[in-house]
mmCIF file of C-alpha atoms (C1' of nucleotides) in Angstrom:
data_model
loop_
_atom_site.group_PDB
_atom_site.id
_atom_site.type_symbol
_atom_site.label_atom_id
_atom_site.label_comp_id
_atom_site.label_asym_id
_atom_site.label_seq_id
_atom_site.Cartn_x
_atom_site.Cartn_y
_atom_site.Cartn_z
ATOM 1 C CA MET A 28 25.253 -17.901 -3.487
ATOM 2 C CA PHE A 29 22.201 -18.584 -2.334
ATOM 3 C CA GLN A 30 19.050 -20.696 -3.527
ATOM 4 C CA ILE A 31 15.606 -19.740 -2.061
ATOM 5 C CA GLU A 32 13.925 -22.866 -3.694
ATOM 6 C CA ILE A 33 14.555 -24.770 -0.553
ATOM 7 C CA LEU A 34 12.304 -22.390 1.739
ATOM 8 C CA MET A 35 10.018 -21.664 -1.108
ATOM 9 C CA ALA A 36 9.255 -25.706 -1.611
ATOM 10 C CA GLY A 37 6.692 -26.118 1.072
ATOM 11 C CA LYS A 38 4.076 -22.983 -0.748
ATOM 12 C CA LYS A 39 2.239 -24.048 -3.189
ATOM 13 C CA GLU A 40 0.302 -21.115 -4.314
ATOM 14 C CA ASN A 41 -0.124 -22.715 -7.117
ATOM 15 C CA ASN A 42 -4.501 -22.927 -7.342
ATOM 16 C CA THR A 43 -3.834 -26.831 -8.151
ATOM 17 C CA ASP A 44 -1.277 -29.221 -9.603
ATOM 18 C CA ILE A 45 -3.488 -30.176 -12.217
ATOM 19 C CA GLN A 46 -1.487 -29.742 -15.119
ATOM 20 C CA LEU A 47 -3.356 -28.970 -18.460
ATOM 21 C CA ASN A 48 -2.359 -30.251 -21.738
ATOM 22 C CA LEU A 49 -3.336 -27.106 -23.877
ATOM 23 C CA ASP A 50 -4.203 -27.189 -27.323
ATOM 24 C CA GLU A 51 -4.292 -24.367 -30.231
ATOM 25 C CA LYS A 52 -7.612 -23.346 -29.033
ATOM 26 C CA ASP A 53 -6.225 -23.004 -25.302
ATOM 27 C CA LEU A 54 -3.577 -21.091 -26.139
ATOM 28 C CA GLY A 55 -5.320 -18.754 -29.081
ATOM 29 C CA ILE A 56 -7.803 -18.304 -25.904
ATOM 30 C CA LEU A 57 -4.920 -17.523 -23.706
ATOM 31 C CA LYS A 58 -3.699 -14.908 -26.685
ATOM 32 C CA LEU A 59 -6.826 -12.653 -26.564
ATOM 33 C CA LEU A 60 -7.472 -12.654 -22.984
ATOM 34 C CA GLN A 61 -3.953 -11.460 -22.521
ATOM 35 C CA GLU A 62 -4.131 -8.968 -24.559
ATOM 36 C CA ASP A 63 -8.266 -7.637 -23.030
ATOM 37 C CA ALA A 64 -9.306 -9.474 -20.587
ATOM 38 C CA LYS A 65 -12.071 -8.208 -21.117
ATOM 39 C CA MET A 66 -12.942 -9.715 -24.313
ATOM 40 C CA THR A 67 -16.827 -11.050 -24.347
ATOM 41 C CA ILE A 68 -16.524 -15.091 -24.842
ATOM 42 C CA ARG A 69 -18.683 -14.648 -28.140
ATOM 43 C CA ASP A 70 -16.271 -12.261 -29.183
ATOM 44 C CA ILE A 71 -13.442 -14.894 -28.465
ATOM 45 C CA ALA A 72 -15.201 -17.310 -29.656
ATOM 46 C CA ARG A 73 -16.022 -15.756 -32.972
ATOM 47 C CA GLN A 74 -12.216 -15.153 -34.067
ATOM 48 C CA LEU A 75 -11.322 -18.527 -33.272
ATOM 49 C CA ASN A 76 -14.242 -19.964 -35.192
ATOM 50 C CA LEU A 77 -15.583 -21.843 -32.315
ATOM 51 C CA SER A 78 -19.037 -21.478 -30.565
ATOM 52 C CA THR A 79 -19.036 -19.798 -27.230
ATOM 53 C CA THR A 80 -19.352 -23.021 -25.073
ATOM 54 C CA PRO A 81 -15.709 -24.741 -25.692
ATOM 55 C CA VAL A 82 -14.717 -21.018 -24.978
ATOM 56 C CA TYR A 83 -16.486 -20.888 -22.271
ATOM 57 C CA GLU A 84 -15.563 -24.074 -20.807
ATOM 58 C CA ARG A 85 -11.956 -23.853 -21.549
ATOM 59 C CA ILE A 86 -11.615 -20.746 -20.271
ATOM 60 C CA ARG A 87 -13.182 -21.616 -16.546
ATOM 61 C CA LYS A 88 -10.960 -24.875 -16.578
ATOM 62 C CA MET A 89 -7.699 -22.827 -17.114
ATOM 63 C CA GLU A 90 -8.915 -20.900 -14.123
ATOM 64 C CA GLN A 91 -9.018 -23.960 -12.336
ATOM 65 C CA ALA A 92 -6.054 -25.062 -12.960
ATOM 66 C CA GLY A 93 -4.047 -21.710 -12.515
ATOM 67 C CA VAL A 94 -3.354 -21.288 -15.911
ATOM 68 C CA ILE A 95 -4.918 -17.820 -15.662
ATOM 69 C CA LYS A 96 -3.476 -16.570 -12.381
ATOM 70 C CA GLN A 97 -5.471 -13.148 -11.955
ATOM 71 C CA TYR A 98 -7.830 -10.475 -14.060
ATOM 72 C CA ALA A 99 -5.789 -7.260 -14.043
ATOM 73 C CA ALA A 100 -5.433 -3.736 -14.793
ATOM 74 C CA ILE A 101 -2.291 -2.586 -15.881
ATOM 75 C CA VAL A 102 -1.567 1.026 -14.371
ATOM 76 C CA ASP A 103 0.533 3.032 -16.024
ATOM 77 C CA PRO A 104 3.238 4.014 -13.287
ATOM 78 C CA ARG A 105 4.084 7.348 -15.065
ATOM 79 C CA LYS A 106 0.458 8.427 -14.502
ATOM 80 C CA ILE A 107 0.792 7.786 -10.865
ATOM 81 C CA ASN A 108 3.884 9.254 -9.525
ATOM 82 C CA LYS A 109 6.035 6.592 -9.698
ATOM 83 C CA SER A 110 8.094 7.450 -12.699
ATOM 84 C CA LEU A 111 11.279 6.001 -11.568
ATOM 85 C CA THR A 112 11.930 2.536 -11.581
ATOM 86 C CA VAL A 113 15.499 0.950 -9.885
ATOM 87 C CA LEU A 114 17.219 -2.738 -10.111
ATOM 88 C CA CYS A 115 18.684 -3.280 -6.870
ATOM 89 C CA TYR A 116 20.957 -6.262 -6.358
ATOM 90 C CA ILE A 117 21.333 -7.518 -3.293
ATOM 91 C CA THR A 118 24.220 -9.951 -1.543
ATOM 92 C CA LEU A 119 23.350 -11.290 1.889
ATOM 93 C CA LYS A 120 25.608 -12.005 4.819
ATOM 94 C CA GLU A 121 23.945 -15.896 5.677
ATOM 95 C CA HIS A 122 23.257 -17.799 3.999
ATOM 96 C CA ASN A 123 21.136 -20.374 6.025
ATOM 97 C CA LYS A 124 18.087 -21.173 5.608
ATOM 98 C CA LYS A 125 16.336 -18.774 8.975
ATOM 99 C CA CYS A 126 17.711 -15.814 7.511
ATOM 100 C CA GLY A 127 17.079 -16.072 4.131
ATOM 101 C CA ARG A 128 13.148 -16.553 5.033
ATOM 102 C CA LYS A 129 13.769 -13.686 7.342
ATOM 103 C CA PHE A 130 14.853 -11.406 4.670
ATOM 104 C CA ILE A 131 12.430 -12.740 2.070
ATOM 105 C CA GLN A 132 9.359 -11.950 4.137
ATOM 106 C CA GLU A 133 10.577 -8.320 4.865
ATOM 107 C CA ILE A 134 10.987 -7.738 1.262
ATOM 108 C CA LEU A 135 7.549 -8.771 0.657
ATOM 109 C CA SER A 136 6.507 -6.374 2.907
ATOM 110 C CA PHE A 137 7.686 -3.640 1.233
ATOM 111 C CA THR A 138 4.918 -1.887 -0.813
ATOM 112 C CA GLU A 139 8.062 -0.686 -3.025
ATOM 113 C CA VAL A 140 9.246 -3.668 -4.722
ATOM 114 C CA THR A 141 7.454 -4.714 -7.237
ATOM 115 C CA GLU A 142 9.501 -7.671 -8.249
ATOM 116 C CA CYS A 143 12.171 -10.046 -6.716
ATOM 117 C CA LEU A 144 13.894 -12.629 -8.169
ATOM 118 C CA ASN A 145 16.533 -15.516 -6.035
ATOM 119 C CA ILE A 146 19.427 -15.192 -9.052
ATOM 120 C CA SER A 147 22.659 -16.682 -9.945
ATOM 121 C CA GLY A 148 26.159 -15.266 -10.614
ATOM 122 C CA GLU A 149 27.383 -12.611 -7.808
ATOM 123 C CA PHE A 150 24.375 -11.487 -6.315
ATOM 124 C CA ASP A 151 22.030 -13.255 -4.685
ATOM 125 C CA PHE A 152 18.351 -11.387 -5.381
ATOM 126 C CA MET A 153 17.430 -8.833 -8.094
ATOM 127 C CA ILE A 154 14.399 -6.194 -6.234
ATOM 128 C CA LYS A 155 12.207 -3.783 -9.141
ATOM 129 C CA VAL A 156 11.912 -1.048 -7.484
ATOM 130 C CA GLN A 157 9.320 1.360 -8.129
ATOM 131 C CA VAL A 158 9.609 4.881 -6.751
ATOM 132 C CA LYS A 159 8.459 8.626 -7.717
ATOM 133 C CA ASP A 160 11.319 10.299 -8.210
ATOM 134 C CA MET A 161 15.553 9.828 -6.457
ATOM 135 C CA ASP A 162 14.439 10.846 -2.844
ATOM 136 C CA GLU A 163 12.187 8.331 -2.421
ATOM 137 C CA TYR A 164 13.892 6.023 -3.431
ATOM 138 C CA ARG A 165 17.047 6.954 -0.795
ATOM 139 C CA GLU A 166 14.091 7.189 1.148
ATOM 140 C CA PHE A 167 13.715 3.913 0.660
ATOM 141 C CA TYR A 168 17.295 2.711 0.194
ATOM 142 C CA VAL A 169 18.354 4.088 3.461
ATOM 143 C CA ASN A 170 15.272 3.787 5.246
ATOM 144 C CA LYS A 171 13.995 0.177 4.472
ATOM 145 C CA LEU A 172 16.368 -1.291 2.765
ATOM 146 C CA GLY A 173 19.291 -0.024 5.108
ATOM 147 C CA GLU A 174 17.749 -1.299 7.779
ATOM 148 C CA LEU A 175 17.795 -5.230 6.977
ATOM 149 C CA ASP A 176 21.104 -6.645 8.924
ATOM 150 C CA ASN A 177 21.352 -9.143 6.573
ATOM 151 C CA LEU A 178 22.940 -7.179 4.545
ATOM 152 C CA SER A 179 26.032 -7.797 2.138
ATOM 153 C CA HIS A 180 26.713 -5.416 -0.099
ATOM 154 C CA THR A 181 23.736 -4.179 -2.400
ATOM 155 C CA GLN A 182 24.107 -2.176 -6.248
ATOM 156 C CA SER A 183 21.471 -0.161 -7.704
ATOM 157 C CA ILE A 184 20.972 0.305 -11.372
ATOM 158 C CA PHE A 185 18.587 2.232 -13.136
ATOM 159 C CA VAL A 186 15.931 2.252 -15.357
ATOM 160 C CA ILE A 187 16.843 5.234 -18.311
ATOM 161 C CA SER A 188 13.588 3.513 -20.948
ATOM 162 C CA VAL A 189 11.275 0.924 -20.323
ATOM 163 C CA ILE A 190 11.662 -0.342 -24.009
ATOM 164 C CA LYS A 191 9.206 -3.321 -23.630
ATOM 165 C CA ALA A 192 6.852 -4.222 -20.654
ATOM 166 C CA THR A 193 4.384 -6.780 -21.405
ATOM 167 C CA HIS A 194 3.159 -10.026 -19.184
ATOM 168 C CA GLN A 195 2.141 -12.342 -22.401
ATOM 169 C CA VAL A 196 4.421 -15.300 -21.989
ATOM 170 C CA VAL A 197 2.180 -17.017 -24.945
ATOM 171 C CA PHE A 198 2.849 -16.932 -28.767
ATOM 172 C CA MET B 20 27.121 3.869 -21.780
ATOM 173 C CA PHE B 21 23.911 4.491 -24.129
ATOM 174 C CA GLN B 22 20.592 6.306 -23.458
ATOM 175 C CA ILE B 23 17.687 5.196 -25.813
ATOM 176 C CA GLU B 24 15.746 8.377 -24.521
ATOM 177 C CA ILE B 25 16.213 10.222 -27.520
ATOM 178 C CA LEU B 26 15.428 7.230 -29.910
ATOM 179 C CA MET B 27 11.900 6.392 -28.048
ATOM 180 C CA ALA B 28 11.139 10.404 -27.772
ATOM 181 C CA GLY B 29 9.067 10.973 -30.564
ATOM 182 C CA LYS B 30 7.004 8.038 -29.877
ATOM 183 C CA LYS B 31 4.497 9.253 -27.873
ATOM 184 C CA GLU B 32 2.742 5.716 -26.986
ATOM 185 C CA ASN B 33 0.802 7.820 -23.965
ATOM 186 C CA ASN B 34 -2.928 6.972 -24.930
ATOM 187 C CA THR B 35 -2.918 11.515 -24.059
ATOM 188 C CA ASP B 36 -0.224 13.504 -21.909
ATOM 189 C CA ILE B 37 -3.747 14.474 -19.766
ATOM 190 C CA GLN B 38 -2.562 14.448 -16.297
ATOM 191 C CA LEU B 39 -5.527 13.816 -13.739
ATOM 192 C CA ASN B 40 -5.169 14.335 -10.455
ATOM 193 C CA LEU B 41 -6.007 11.275 -8.262
ATOM 194 C CA ASP B 42 -7.336 11.708 -5.229
ATOM 195 C CA GLU B 43 -7.696 8.648 -2.936
ATOM 196 C CA LYS B 44 -10.787 7.635 -4.171
ATOM 197 C CA ASP B 45 -9.178 6.898 -7.733
ATOM 198 C CA LEU B 46 -6.210 5.223 -5.759
ATOM 199 C CA GLY B 47 -8.844 3.275 -4.060
ATOM 200 C CA ILE B 48 -9.994 2.004 -7.629
ATOM 201 C CA LEU B 49 -6.757 1.822 -8.760
ATOM 202 C CA LYS B 50 -6.162 -0.971 -6.234
ATOM 203 C CA LEU B 51 -8.729 -2.476 -6.434
ATOM 204 C CA LEU B 52 -8.894 -3.002 -10.013
ATOM 205 C CA GLN B 53 -5.324 -4.038 -9.735
ATOM 206 C CA GLU B 54 -6.439 -7.013 -8.013
ATOM 207 C CA ASP B 55 -9.142 -8.120 -9.984
ATOM 208 C CA ALA B 56 -10.180 -6.380 -12.948
ATOM 209 C CA LYS B 57 -13.150 -8.240 -13.041
ATOM 210 C CA MET B 58 -15.224 -6.588 -9.824
ATOM 211 C CA THR B 59 -18.091 -4.551 -11.257
ATOM 212 C CA ILE B 60 -18.418 -1.227 -10.369
ATOM 213 C CA ARG B 61 -21.257 -1.884 -7.902
ATOM 214 C CA ASP B 62 -18.625 -4.245 -6.219
ATOM 215 C CA ILE B 63 -16.082 -1.754 -5.920
ATOM 216 C CA ALA B 64 -18.524 1.183 -4.906
ATOM 217 C CA ARG B 65 -19.912 -0.781 -2.233
ATOM 218 C CA GLN B 66 -16.226 -1.522 -1.040
ATOM 219 C CA LEU B 67 -14.928 2.374 -0.957
ATOM 220 C CA ASN B 68 -18.528 3.088 0.403
ATOM 221 C CA LEU B 69 -19.891 4.798 -2.893
ATOM 222 C CA SER B 70 -22.858 4.705 -5.652
ATOM 223 C CA THR B 71 -21.688 3.759 -8.502
ATOM 224 C CA THR B 72 -22.257 6.719 -10.702
ATOM 225 C CA PRO B 73 -18.907 8.415 -9.619
ATOM 226 C CA VAL B 74 -16.886 4.694 -9.698
ATOM 227 C CA TYR B 75 -18.531 4.132 -13.428
ATOM 228 C CA GLU B 76 -17.362 7.417 -13.896
ATOM 229 C CA ARG B 77 -13.810 7.695 -12.684
ATOM 230 C CA ILE B 78 -12.862 4.764 -14.075
ATOM 231 C CA ARG B 79 -14.111 6.125 -17.658
ATOM 232 C CA LYS B 80 -11.248 9.158 -17.189
ATOM 233 C CA MET B 81 -8.712 7.336 -15.847
ATOM 234 C CA GLU B 82 -8.422 4.912 -19.197
ATOM 235 C CA GLN B 83 -9.407 7.881 -21.453
ATOM 236 C CA ALA B 84 -5.813 9.447 -19.545
ATOM 237 C CA GLY B 85 -4.109 6.115 -20.140
ATOM 238 C CA VAL B 86 -3.613 5.570 -16.438
ATOM 239 C CA ILE B 87 -5.318 1.677 -16.823
ATOM 240 C CA LYS B 88 -3.205 0.840 -19.657
ATOM 241 C CA GLN B 89 -4.948 -2.930 -20.546
ATOM 242 C CA TYR B 90 -6.874 -5.310 -18.730
ATOM 243 C CA ALA B 91 -4.642 -8.556 -18.757
ATOM 244 C CA ALA B 92 -5.490 -12.292 -18.428
ATOM 245 C CA ILE B 93 -1.882 -12.972 -16.372
ATOM 246 C CA VAL B 94 -0.915 -16.826 -17.481
ATOM 247 C CA ASP B 95 1.547 -18.595 -16.017
ATOM 248 C CA PRO B 96 4.123 -19.676 -17.097
ATOM 249 C CA ARG B 97 5.346 -22.739 -15.480
ATOM 250 C CA LYS B 98 1.409 -23.695 -16.047
ATOM 251 C CA ILE B 99 2.437 -22.817 -20.330
ATOM 252 C CA ASN B 100 5.723 -25.070 -20.390
ATOM 253 C CA LYS B 101 7.858 -21.631 -20.398
ATOM 254 C CA SER B 102 9.354 -22.329 -16.886
ATOM 255 C CA LEU B 103 12.936 -20.579 -16.982
ATOM 256 C CA THR B 104 13.438 -16.878 -16.909
ATOM 257 C CA VAL B 105 16.943 -15.341 -18.069
ATOM 258 C CA LEU B 106 18.352 -12.201 -17.597
ATOM 259 C CA CYS B 107 20.603 -11.163 -20.100
ATOM 260 C CA TYR B 108 22.734 -8.096 -20.014
ATOM 261 C CA ILE B 109 23.859 -6.885 -23.672
ATOM 262 C CA THR B 110 26.330 -4.194 -24.352
ATOM 263 C CA LEU B 111 26.113 -2.657 -27.422
ATOM 264 C CA LYS B 112 29.877 -1.683 -29.881
ATOM 265 C CA GLU B 113 28.092 1.343 -31.353
ATOM 266 C CA HIS B 114 26.388 2.959 -29.538
ATOM 267 C CA ASN B 115 24.665 5.622 -32.411
ATOM 268 C CA LYS B 116 21.281 6.258 -32.665
ATOM 269 C CA LYS B 117 20.837 4.639 -35.929
ATOM 270 C CA CYS B 118 22.043 1.474 -34.341
ATOM 271 C CA GLY B 119 20.436 1.469 -31.293
ATOM 272 C CA ARG B 120 17.185 2.181 -32.880
ATOM 273 C CA LYS B 121 18.197 -1.318 -35.040
ATOM 274 C CA PHE B 122 18.932 -3.130 -32.063
ATOM 275 C CA ILE B 123 15.382 -2.063 -30.634
ATOM 276 C CA GLN B 124 13.453 -2.899 -33.449
ATOM 277 C CA GLU B 125 14.581 -6.775 -33.178
ATOM 278 C CA ILE B 126 14.801 -7.026 -29.860
ATOM 279 C CA LEU B 127 10.772 -6.357 -29.552
ATOM 280 C CA SER B 128 10.404 -8.715 -32.774
ATOM 281 C CA PHE B 129 11.901 -11.481 -30.425
ATOM 282 C CA THR B 130 8.887 -13.110 -28.789
ATOM 283 C CA GLU B 131 10.588 -14.366 -26.075
ATOM 284 C CA VAL B 132 11.503 -11.332 -24.526
ATOM 285 C CA THR B 133 8.984 -10.206 -22.327
ATOM 286 C CA GLU B 134 11.076 -7.318 -20.272
ATOM 287 C CA CYS B 135 14.023 -4.553 -22.482
ATOM 288 C CA LEU B 136 15.073 -1.746 -20.487
ATOM 289 C CA ASN B 137 17.507 0.642 -21.143
ATOM 290 C CA ILE B 138 19.625 0.379 -18.204
ATOM 291 C CA SER B 139 22.994 2.741 -15.863
ATOM 292 C CA GLY B 140 25.728 1.015 -14.947
ATOM 293 C CA GLU B 141 28.370 -1.739 -16.794
ATOM 294 C CA PHE B 142 24.952 -3.058 -19.849
ATOM 295 C CA ASP B 143 23.250 -0.749 -21.823
ATOM 296 C CA PHE B 144 20.167 -3.309 -21.745
ATOM 297 C CA MET B 145 18.407 -6.665 -19.646
ATOM 298 C CA ILE B 146 16.041 -8.199 -21.455
ATOM 299 C CA LYS B 147 14.150 -10.557 -19.488
ATOM 300 C CA VAL B 148 13.708 -14.221 -21.470
ATOM 301 C CA GLN B 149 10.773 -16.459 -20.831
ATOM 302 C CA VAL B 150 11.398 -19.942 -22.154
ATOM 303 C CA LYS B 151 10.743 -23.430 -21.651
ATOM 304 C CA ASP B 152 14.143 -24.428 -20.972
ATOM 305 C CA MET B 153 17.604 -24.713 -21.261
ATOM 306 C CA ASP B 154 17.974 -25.961 -24.546
ATOM 307 C CA GLU B 155 15.203 -22.925 -25.784
ATOM 308 C CA TYR B 156 17.762 -20.491 -24.235
ATOM 309 C CA ARG B 157 20.756 -21.608 -26.107
ATOM 310 C CA GLU B 158 18.371 -21.871 -29.469
ATOM 311 C CA PHE B 159 16.846 -18.404 -28.449
ATOM 312 C CA TYR B 160 20.742 -17.181 -27.475
ATOM 313 C CA VAL B 161 22.640 -18.507 -30.270
ATOM 314 C CA ASN B 162 20.009 -18.447 -32.934
ATOM 315 C CA LYS B 163 18.410 -15.085 -32.041
ATOM 316 C CA LEU B 164 20.415 -12.963 -30.049
ATOM 317 C CA GLY B 165 23.538 -14.432 -31.574
ATOM 318 C CA GLU B 166 22.714 -13.352 -34.922
ATOM 319 C CA LEU B 167 22.743 -9.397 -34.008
ATOM 320 C CA ASP B 168 25.700 -7.766 -35.478
ATOM 321 C CA ASN B 169 25.846 -4.507 -32.994
ATOM 322 C CA LEU B 170 26.811 -6.549 -29.713
ATOM 323 C CA SER B 171 29.566 -6.165 -27.830
ATOM 324 C CA HIS B 172 29.003 -8.760 -24.815
ATOM 325 C CA THR B 173 26.517 -10.291 -22.586
ATOM 326 C CA GLN B 174 25.934 -12.116 -19.642
ATOM 327 C CA SER B 175 23.236 -14.008 -18.539
ATOM 328 C CA ILE B 176 21.769 -14.015 -15.316
ATOM 329 C CA PHE B 177 19.485 -17.042 -13.971
ATOM 330 C CA VAL B 178 16.675 -16.592 -12.298
ATOM 331 C CA ILE B 179 16.624 -19.193 -9.239
ATOM 332 C CA SER B 180 13.213 -18.630 -8.024
ATOM 333 C CA VAL B 181 10.407 -16.158 -8.320
ATOM 334 C CA ILE B 182 9.638 -14.721 -4.847
ATOM 335 C CA LYS B 183 7.152 -11.474 -6.108
ATOM 336 C CA ALA B 184 6.336 -10.863 -9.200
ATOM 337 C CA THR B 185 2.932 -8.052 -9.281
ATOM 338 C CA HIS B 186 2.202 -5.277 -11.671
ATOM 339 C CA GLN B 187 0.563 -3.486 -8.453
ATOM 340 C CA VAL B 188 2.109 0.333 -8.434
ATOM 341 C CA VAL B 189 -0.630 1.418 -6.039
ATOM 342 C CA PHE B 190 -0.605 1.214 -2.708
ATOM 343 C "C1'" DA C 2 -18.889 -50.383 -35.107
ATOM 344 C "C1'" DA C 3 -19.776 -48.670 -31.152
ATOM 345 C "C1'" DT C 4 -18.770 -45.626 -26.834
ATOM 346 C "C1'" DA C 5 -16.868 -41.179 -25.278
ATOM 347 C "C1'" DA C 6 -15.298 -36.658 -26.056
ATOM 348 C "C1'" DA C 7 -16.055 -32.250 -27.856
ATOM 349 C "C1'" DT C 8 -18.389 -28.747 -30.515
ATOM 350 C "C1'" DC C 9 -23.002 -26.321 -32.228
ATOM 351 C "C1'" DA C 10 -27.099 -24.120 -31.784
ATOM 352 C "C1'" DG C 11 -30.589 -21.010 -29.384
ATOM 353 C "C1'" DA C 12 -32.136 -20.088 -25.513
ATOM 354 C "C1'" DT C 13 -32.581 -17.772 -20.771
ATOM 355 C "C1'" DA C 14 -32.649 -15.227 -16.235
ATOM 356 C "C1'" DT C 15 -29.339 -12.663 -14.120
ATOM 357 C "C1'" DT C 16 -25.927 -8.692 -14.534
ATOM 358 C "C1'" DT C 17 -23.886 -5.839 -16.279
ATOM 359 C "C1'" DG C 18 -22.870 -1.066 -17.957
ATOM 360 C "C1'" DT C 19 -24.582 3.338 -18.339
ATOM 361 C "C1'" DT C 20 -27.936 7.637 -18.183
ATOM 362 C "C1'" DC C 21 -31.126 10.926 -15.500
ATOM 363 C "C1'" DC C 22 -32.009 14.247 -12.388
ATOM 364 C "C1'" DA C 23 -32.257 15.347 -7.466
ATOM 365 C "C1'" DA C 24 -29.221 16.387 -3.497
ATOM 366 C "C1'" DA C 25 -24.887 17.156 -1.280
ATOM 367 C "C1'" DT C 26 -20.755 18.451 -1.095
ATOM 368 C "C1'" DT C 27 -16.788 21.740 -2.079
ATOM 369 C "C1'" DG C 28 -14.565 25.675 -2.884
ATOM 370 C "C1'" DA C 29 -14.110 30.241 -4.377
ATOM 371 C "C1'" DA C 30 -16.179 35.151 -3.977
ATOM 372 C "C1'" DA C 31 -17.831 38.196 -1.344
ATOM 373 C "C1'" DT D 23 -18.930 33.703 7.882
ATOM 374 C "C1'" DT D 24 -22.288 33.369 4.131
ATOM 375 C "C1'" DT D 25 -23.753 33.107 -0.631
ATOM 376 C "C1'" DC D 26 -23.447 31.588 -4.460
ATOM 377 C "C1'" DA D 27 -21.593 28.560 -8.439
ATOM 378 C "C1'" DA D 28 -19.835 24.426 -10.236
ATOM 379 C "C1'" DT D 29 -18.758 20.281 -9.003
ATOM 380 C "C1'" DT D 30 -19.513 15.415 -7.488
ATOM 381 C "C1'" DT D 31 -22.423 12.113 -5.585
ATOM 382 C "C1'" DG D 32 -27.070 9.158 -4.053
ATOM 383 C "C1'" DG D 33 -30.068 6.307 -5.506
ATOM 384 C "C1'" DA D 34 -33.380 4.895 -8.839
ATOM 385 C "C1'" DA D 35 -34.055 2.898 -13.141
ATOM 386 C "C1'" DC D 36 -33.357 0.714 -17.981
ATOM 387 C "C1'" DA D 37 -32.272 -1.408 -22.200
ATOM 388 C "C1'" DA D 38 -28.326 -4.346 -23.666
ATOM 389 C "C1'" DA D 39 -24.747 -8.142 -23.059
ATOM 390 C "C1'" DT D 40 -23.544 -11.191 -20.950
ATOM 391 C "C1'" DA D 41 -22.736 -15.778 -18.420
ATOM 392 C "C1'" DT D 42 -24.450 -19.786 -18.615
ATOM 393 C "C1'" DC D 43 -27.214 -24.273 -19.620
ATOM 394 C "C1'" DT D 44 -29.723 -27.986 -22.235
ATOM 395 C "C1'" DG D 45 -29.934 -31.141 -25.815
ATOM 396 C "C1'" DA D 46 -29.050 -32.601 -30.572
ATOM 397 C "C1'" DT D 47 -25.249 -33.291 -33.538
ATOM 398 C "C1'" DT D 48 -20.175 -34.126 -34.664
ATOM 399 C "C1'" DT D 49 -15.663 -35.634 -34.598
ATOM 400 C "C1'" DA D 50 -12.972 -38.591 -32.482
ATOM 401 C "C1'" DT D 51 -11.378 -42.847 -29.814
ATOM 402 C "C1'" DT D 52 -10.923 -47.663 -29.114
#
DNA sequence: AATAAATCAGATATTTGTTCCAAATTGAAA
DNA sequence: TTTCAATTTGGAACAAATATCTGATTTATT
């Protein structure tokens, strides 16, 4: 069992620690922008029965406070030849701080890894790997992951089908 | 083992099946827009040593072909009181088409579920659940997931720390 | 009732996406 | 290699739409 919290503790990647009290209007704005970041302030205002000013200011505040982390174009992996998704579970041999940090650093450098979670249970980490096909996965597994020197054991679970995939956390 | 492929087969949610041959320039554009969807066509053109016309037309084509699925504001879950992420693994009792479809339909309706994958291995599905805290998770687990009548067994894995989380699939 | 905060409505100046056409590049054919 | 057709790109220009600001007005708070 390896808890990475300690390692990340110093890393304040949050823009600020400002904790906003988000009300219904803020959540309404977020809901719309999560669906379509290209919506204009005017349209948002219209849908929420507000004028542009409050919408404008609320968005600005939420951007500054880090509530809105980024605006991103979401790309369909299948359309760019990255159709295979693999969940790879990893347990480390050594669990001390130094080794954990090294592992994280190396994992972060692998572009195939789109997600890395420190988890409870049998394994220490789950990484999500996005590749073209099985050949490319083997290549990754053998030559990148396999080169790390702190792995105890791993397990690869293959994604057969994506039923749902969203970034929306506001309901 | 439950392969949902068949169920999803008829569901062509891809805008079109146009398969674009993306070149270096297209990938360059995608790379930038994945980082920041608010970048202007002019700025993109500048960074790639192009004029606005090709950038404009390439973006339009990629939008139409579904390469770019959407533009989204990415919200930090911790800033809106959804700090707990749980991976919940599920195996169904009945694996026939009808039951699978029903399960999927119900899962999709749960707003707490931000991701649902049909996977290989011991379990049929992995769902990612985003909630405020353990109380809210229990509430979900007991009253929503627990109400489904086709569950064989489940396992909850808790996310201790998010090391990496990106939507970038273009390098 | 008085003060502070939030919202409205309207106006502005900048910026943006979008178009046009000539020039350049590419790729195939000879 | 040379020629020719077909794409692709550069650069400039435009109209439309946008974010942003100001001050009056409303709403909430003390």
